[in-house]
């Protein structure tokens, strides 16, 4: 059939196919969650409900796009990593990022009530999204380490900040002033000596963030246990663990070599 005379406009579209052989990382981040978390009464510095809702959204995205081999989340952000060899959406960056970020956002609204049964959702939340390609194992691991280090640095700072404000009655400015120029060991010491808090005993989810991976798990509740043991199901498992060192990666070799 003859093409319409309008067909040529298609050629204006840009080819945004991601370079082959690279891991495709989609990082999403809540827009102005400073305001959103205040407006919705998030607990400071960490709100369990908000973090669990973020995890639920990431799990929903992973179940839809099963080429995502690992996802890492902290605060209002999530990084979702498509396997190196993915052909999802012909590796088109705009398709990948828009589908991931819209499913994440709609899930955030869809599941809101499950996690905040007594807090009305006051306005529609927004998330931005970007695509970053990593060509080597080292680059990908360094990326993941960067996000987890960010989680640690922010959480240590925020924990100190809110102790100074909530327990010592400092103003935000005074707390900021007090923490200005301190290094990690100073902050640990402050928490320990002034607030009787051992930072390392805080919940792992706050200090390490959340790591979602596919694992073969035997469901012990399943009636056909024996058969199940032979054919374990692929399930998403949430870890709050270190992903900077080698241990996690050697326990999950399939993430890096697919
Ligand atoms: P952006 O991303 O440039 O649009 O602006 P924000 O405000 O989203 O800034 P960002 O993403 O750098 O920082 C995340 C904000 O979200 C930060 O102000 C604290 C807030 N937030 C995230 N998780 C929690 C939480 O569990 N509790 C509370 N109270 N706030 C949180
Ligand atoms: Mg930001
Ligand atoms: Mg944000
Ligand atoms: Mg953020
Ligand atoms: Mg269509």
Coordinates of C-alpha atoms and ligand atoms in Angstrom, one line a residue:
X1 CA 0.0 0.0 0.0
X2 CA 1.3 3.5 -0.9
X3 CA 2.5 5.6 2.0
X4 CA 0.7 8.8 2.8
X5 CA 2.4 12.0 1.9
X6 CA 2.7 12.7 5.7
X7 CA 4.8 9.6 6.4
X8 CA 8.1 11.5 6.0
X9 CA 7.6 13.2 9.4
X10 CA 8.6 9.9 11.0
X11 CA 12.1 10.6 9.9
X12 CA 12.3 13.5 12.3
X13 CA 12.3 11.0 15.2
X14 CA 15.7 10.6 16.9
X15 CA 17.3 7.2 17.3
X16 CA 17.9 6.8 21.0
X17 CA 18.8 3.1 21.1
X18 CA 21.1 2.4 24.0
X19 CA 24.6 1.2 23.2
X20 CA 24.7 -2.6 23.1
X21 CA 26.6 -4.6 25.7
X22 CA 26.0 -2.0 28.5
X23 CA 23.9 -2.3 31.6
X24 CA 21.1 0.2 31.4
X25 CA 20.4 2.0 34.6
X26 CA 17.2 3.9 35.0
X27 CA 17.4 6.2 38.1
X28 CA 14.1 7.8 39.2
X29 CA 13.9 10.4 41.9
X30 CA 10.8 12.0 43.6
X31 CA 10.2 15.6 42.5
X32 CA 10.4 18.0 45.4
X33 CA 10.0 15.3 48.0
X34 CA 11.2 17.8 50.6
X35 CA 7.8 19.3 50.3
X36 CA 6.0 16.0 49.6
X37 CA 7.4 14.4 52.8
X38 CA 6.5 17.4 54.9
X39 CA 3.0 17.7 53.5
X40 CA 2.3 14.0 54.1
X41 CA 3.7 13.8 57.6
X42 CA 6.7 11.5 56.9
X43 CA 8.6 10.6 60.1
X44 CA 12.0 12.2 60.3
X45 CA 14.6 11.3 59.3
X46 CA 13.2 8.0 58.1
X47 CA 9.7 6.9 57.4
X48 CA 9.2 3.1 57.2
X49 CA 5.9 3.4 55.4
X50 CA 7.4 5.6 52.7
X51 CA 10.4 3.3 52.2
X52 CA 8.2 0.2 52.0
X53 CA 5.9 2.0 49.5
X54 CA 9.0 2.8 47.3
X55 CA 10.0 -0.9 47.5
X56 CA 6.5 -2.0 46.5
X57 CA 6.7 0.3 43.4
X58 CA 10.1 -1.0 42.4
X59 CA 8.9 -4.6 42.8
X60 CA 5.9 -3.8 40.6
X61 CA 8.2 -2.5 37.9
X62 CA 10.5 -5.5 38.2
X63 CA 7.6 -7.9 37.8
X64 CA 6.5 -6.1 34.6
X65 CA 10.0 -5.7 33.2
X66 CA 11.7 -9.0 34.1
X67 CA 15.0 -8.0 32.4
X68 CA 15.7 -5.8 35.4
X69 CA 18.3 -7.8 37.3
X70 CA 18.7 -5.6 40.4
X71 CA 17.1 -2.5 41.8
X72 CA 18.5 -0.3 44.6
X73 CA 16.5 2.3 46.5
X74 CA 17.0 4.8 49.3
X75 CA 15.2 8.0 50.3
X76 CA 13.0 9.1 47.3
X77 CA 15.1 7.5 44.6
X78 CA 15.4 4.1 42.9
X79 CA 18.0 2.7 40.5
X80 CA 16.7 -0.1 38.3
X81 CA 19.2 -2.0 36.2
X82 CA 18.4 -3.8 33.0
X83 CA 20.6 -6.7 32.1
X84 CA 23.4 -6.1 29.6
X85 CA 21.8 -8.1 26.9
X86 CA 18.2 -6.8 27.2
X87 CA 16.3 -6.2 24.0
X88 CA 13.4 -4.6 25.9
X89 CA 11.8 -1.9 23.7
X90 CA 14.8 -2.5 21.3
X91 CA 16.8 -0.7 24.0
X92 CA 15.2 2.6 23.2
X93 CA 16.1 5.0 26.0
X94 CA 12.9 7.1 25.9
X95 CA 10.7 4.0 25.9
X96 CA 12.6 2.4 28.7
X97 CA 12.6 5.5 31.0
X98 CA 9.1 6.6 30.4
X99 CA 7.6 3.1 30.9
X100 CA 9.6 2.6 34.1
X101 CA 8.9 6.0 35.6
X102 CA 5.2 6.1 34.8
X103 CA 4.6 2.6 36.2
X104 CA 6.6 3.5 39.3
X105 CA 4.5 6.7 39.7
X106 CA 1.2 5.1 39.1
X107 CA 2.1 2.3 41.5
X108 CA 3.0 4.9 44.1
X109 CA -0.5 6.3 43.9
X110 CA -2.2 2.9 43.4
X111 CA -0.6 1.4 46.6
X112 CA -0.5 4.6 48.7
X113 CA -3.4 3.5 50.9
X114 CA -1.9 0.2 51.7
X115 CA 1.1 1.9 53.3
X116 CA -0.6 5.1 54.5
X117 CA -4.1 4.0 55.6
X118 CA -4.6 7.1 57.7
X119 CA -3.0 9.7 55.5
X120 CA -4.8 11.1 52.5
X121 CA -2.7 11.5 49.4
X122 CA -3.0 15.3 49.0
X123 CA -1.7 15.8 45.4
X124 CA -0.2 13.7 42.6
X125 CA 3.5 12.9 43.2
X126 CA 6.0 13.2 40.4
X127 CA 9.2 11.4 39.6
X128 CA 12.0 12.2 37.2
X129 CA 13.9 9.6 35.3
X130 CA 17.2 9.3 33.6
X131 CA 19.1 6.6 31.7
X132 CA 22.8 5.9 32.3
X133 CA 24.8 3.2 30.5
X134 CA 27.6 1.3 32.2
X135 CA 29.9 -0.7 29.9
X136 CA 32.0 -2.5 32.6
X137 CA 31.4 -4.5 35.8
X138 CA 33.6 -2.0 37.6
X139 CA 31.5 0.9 36.4
X140 CA 28.2 -0.7 37.4
X141 CA 29.5 -1.7 40.8
X142 CA 31.0 1.7 41.4
X143 CA 27.6 3.3 40.4
X144 CA 25.8 1.1 42.9
X145 CA 28.5 1.8 45.6
X146 CA 28.1 5.5 44.9
X147 CA 24.3 5.4 45.6
X148 CA 24.8 3.3 48.8
X149 CA 27.5 5.6 50.0
X150 CA 25.1 8.5 49.4
X151 CA 22.5 6.7 51.5
X152 CA 25.0 6.3 54.4
X153 CA 26.3 9.8 54.3
X154 CA 22.8 11.4 54.2
X155 CA 21.4 9.0 56.8
X156 CA 24.2 9.7 59.3
X157 CA 23.8 13.4 58.8
X158 CA 20.0 13.4 59.0
X159 CA 20.1 11.2 62.1
X160 CA 22.3 13.7 63.8
X161 CA 20.4 16.6 62.5
X162 CA 17.0 15.4 63.8
X163 CA 18.5 14.3 67.2
X164 CA 19.8 17.8 67.7
X165 CA 16.5 19.4 66.6
X166 CA 14.0 17.0 68.3
X167 CA 16.0 16.0 71.4
X168 CA 18.3 19.0 72.1
X169 CA 15.8 21.6 70.9
X170 CA 18.2 23.3 68.4
X171 CA 16.8 25.2 65.5
X172 CA 17.4 23.9 62.0
X173 CA 20.1 26.6 61.6
X174 CA 21.8 25.8 64.9
X175 CA 21.8 22.0 64.1
X176 CA 23.3 22.7 60.7
X177 CA 25.9 24.9 62.3
X178 CA 26.8 22.3 64.9
X179 CA 27.3 19.6 62.2
X180 CA 29.3 21.9 59.9
X181 CA 32.8 20.5 59.3
X182 CA 32.2 17.3 61.2
X183 CA 33.4 14.0 59.7
X184 CA 31.8 10.6 60.1
X185 CA 33.6 9.7 63.3
X186 CA 32.5 13.0 64.9
X187 CA 28.9 12.2 64.0
X188 CA 29.1 8.7 65.3
X189 CA 30.6 10.1 68.5
X190 CA 28.0 12.8 68.9
X191 CA 25.2 10.2 68.5
X192 CA 26.9 7.9 71.0
X193 CA 27.9 10.3 73.7
X194 CA 25.1 12.8 73.6
X195 CA 22.1 10.7 72.4
X196 CA 23.2 7.3 73.7
X197 CA 22.7 5.9 70.2
X198 CA 24.9 3.4 68.5
X199 CA 24.6 4.3 64.8
X200 CA 25.4 0.7 63.8
X201 CA 22.4 -0.5 65.6
X202 CA 19.9 1.5 63.6
X203 CA 17.8 -0.6 61.2
X204 CA 19.7 -1.7 58.1
X205 CA 17.0 -0.4 55.8
X206 CA 18.0 3.2 56.9
X207 CA 21.7 2.7 56.8
X208 CA 22.0 0.5 53.7
X209 CA 18.9 1.1 51.6
X210 CA 17.0 -1.6 49.8
X211 CA 18.3 -4.1 47.3
X212 CA 15.8 -6.0 45.2
X213 CA 17.0 -9.1 43.3
X214 CA 15.4 -12.2 41.7
X215 CA 16.2 -15.4 43.6
X216 CA 15.0 -18.9 43.4
X217 CA 13.1 -19.6 46.5
X218 CA 11.3 -22.7 47.8
X219 CA 8.0 -21.7 49.3
X220 CA 7.6 -23.8 52.4
X221 CA 3.9 -23.0 52.6
X222 CA 3.3 -24.7 49.3
X223 CA 1.2 -27.9 49.5
X224 CA 3.3 -29.7 46.9
X225 CA 6.5 -29.1 48.9
X226 CA 8.5 -31.8 47.3
X227 CA 7.8 -30.8 43.8
X228 CA 8.4 -27.2 44.7
X229 CA 11.8 -28.0 46.2
X230 CA 12.8 -29.5 42.8
X231 CA 11.5 -26.5 40.9
X232 CA 12.0 -23.4 43.0
X233 CA 10.2 -20.3 41.9
X234 CA 11.9 -17.1 40.8
X235 CA 10.9 -14.4 43.3
X236 CA 11.9 -10.9 44.1
X237 CA 13.8 -10.8 47.4
X238 CA 14.5 -7.6 49.4
X239 CA 17.9 -7.2 51.1
X240 CA 19.1 -4.4 53.3
X241 CA 22.7 -5.3 52.9
X242 CA 26.1 -4.0 51.8
X243 CA 26.6 -3.9 48.0
X244 CA 30.0 -2.1 48.1
X245 CA 32.0 -5.2 49.1
X246 CA 32.4 -8.4 47.1
X247 CA 30.2 -10.7 49.2
X248 CA 26.8 -9.6 47.8
X249 CA 28.1 -9.9 44.2
X250 CA 29.6 -13.3 44.6
X251 CA 26.4 -14.5 46.2
X252 CA 24.4 -13.2 43.2
X253 CA 26.7 -14.0 40.2
X254 CA 23.8 -14.0 37.7
X255 CA 23.5 -10.2 38.0
X256 CA 26.8 -9.5 36.4
X257 CA 27.1 -12.4 34.0
X258 CA 24.0 -12.9 32.0
Ligands
LIG1 P1 14.3 17.2 43.7 O1 14.6 15.8 43.7 O2 15.5 18.0 43.2 O3 13.1 17.5 43.0 O4 14.1 17.7 45.2 P2 13.8 16.8 46.5 O5 13.2 17.7 47.6 O6 13.1 15.6 46.2 O7 15.3 16.5 47.0 P3 16.1 15.2 47.1 O8 15.6 14.1 46.1 O9 17.6 15.5 46.9 O10 15.9 14.7 48.6 C1 14.9 13.9 49.0 C2 14.0 14.6 49.9 O11 12.9 13.7 50.4 C3 14.6 15.1 51.2 O12 14.2 16.5 51.4 C4 14.1 14.3 52.3 C5 12.8 13.7 51.7 N1 12.6 12.3 52.2 C6 13.0 11.2 51.6 N2 12.7 10.1 52.4 C7 12.2 10.6 53.5 C8 11.8 10.0 54.8 O13 11.7 8.8 54.9 N3 11.3 10.9 55.8 C9 11.3 12.2 55.6 N4 10.9 13.0 56.6 N5 11.8 12.8 54.5 C10 12.2 12.0 53.5
LIG2 MG1 17.4 15.7 43.3
LIG3 MG1 13.9 14.1 45.0
LIG4 MG1 16.5 12.1 46.1
LIG5 MG1 1.1 2.8 21.3

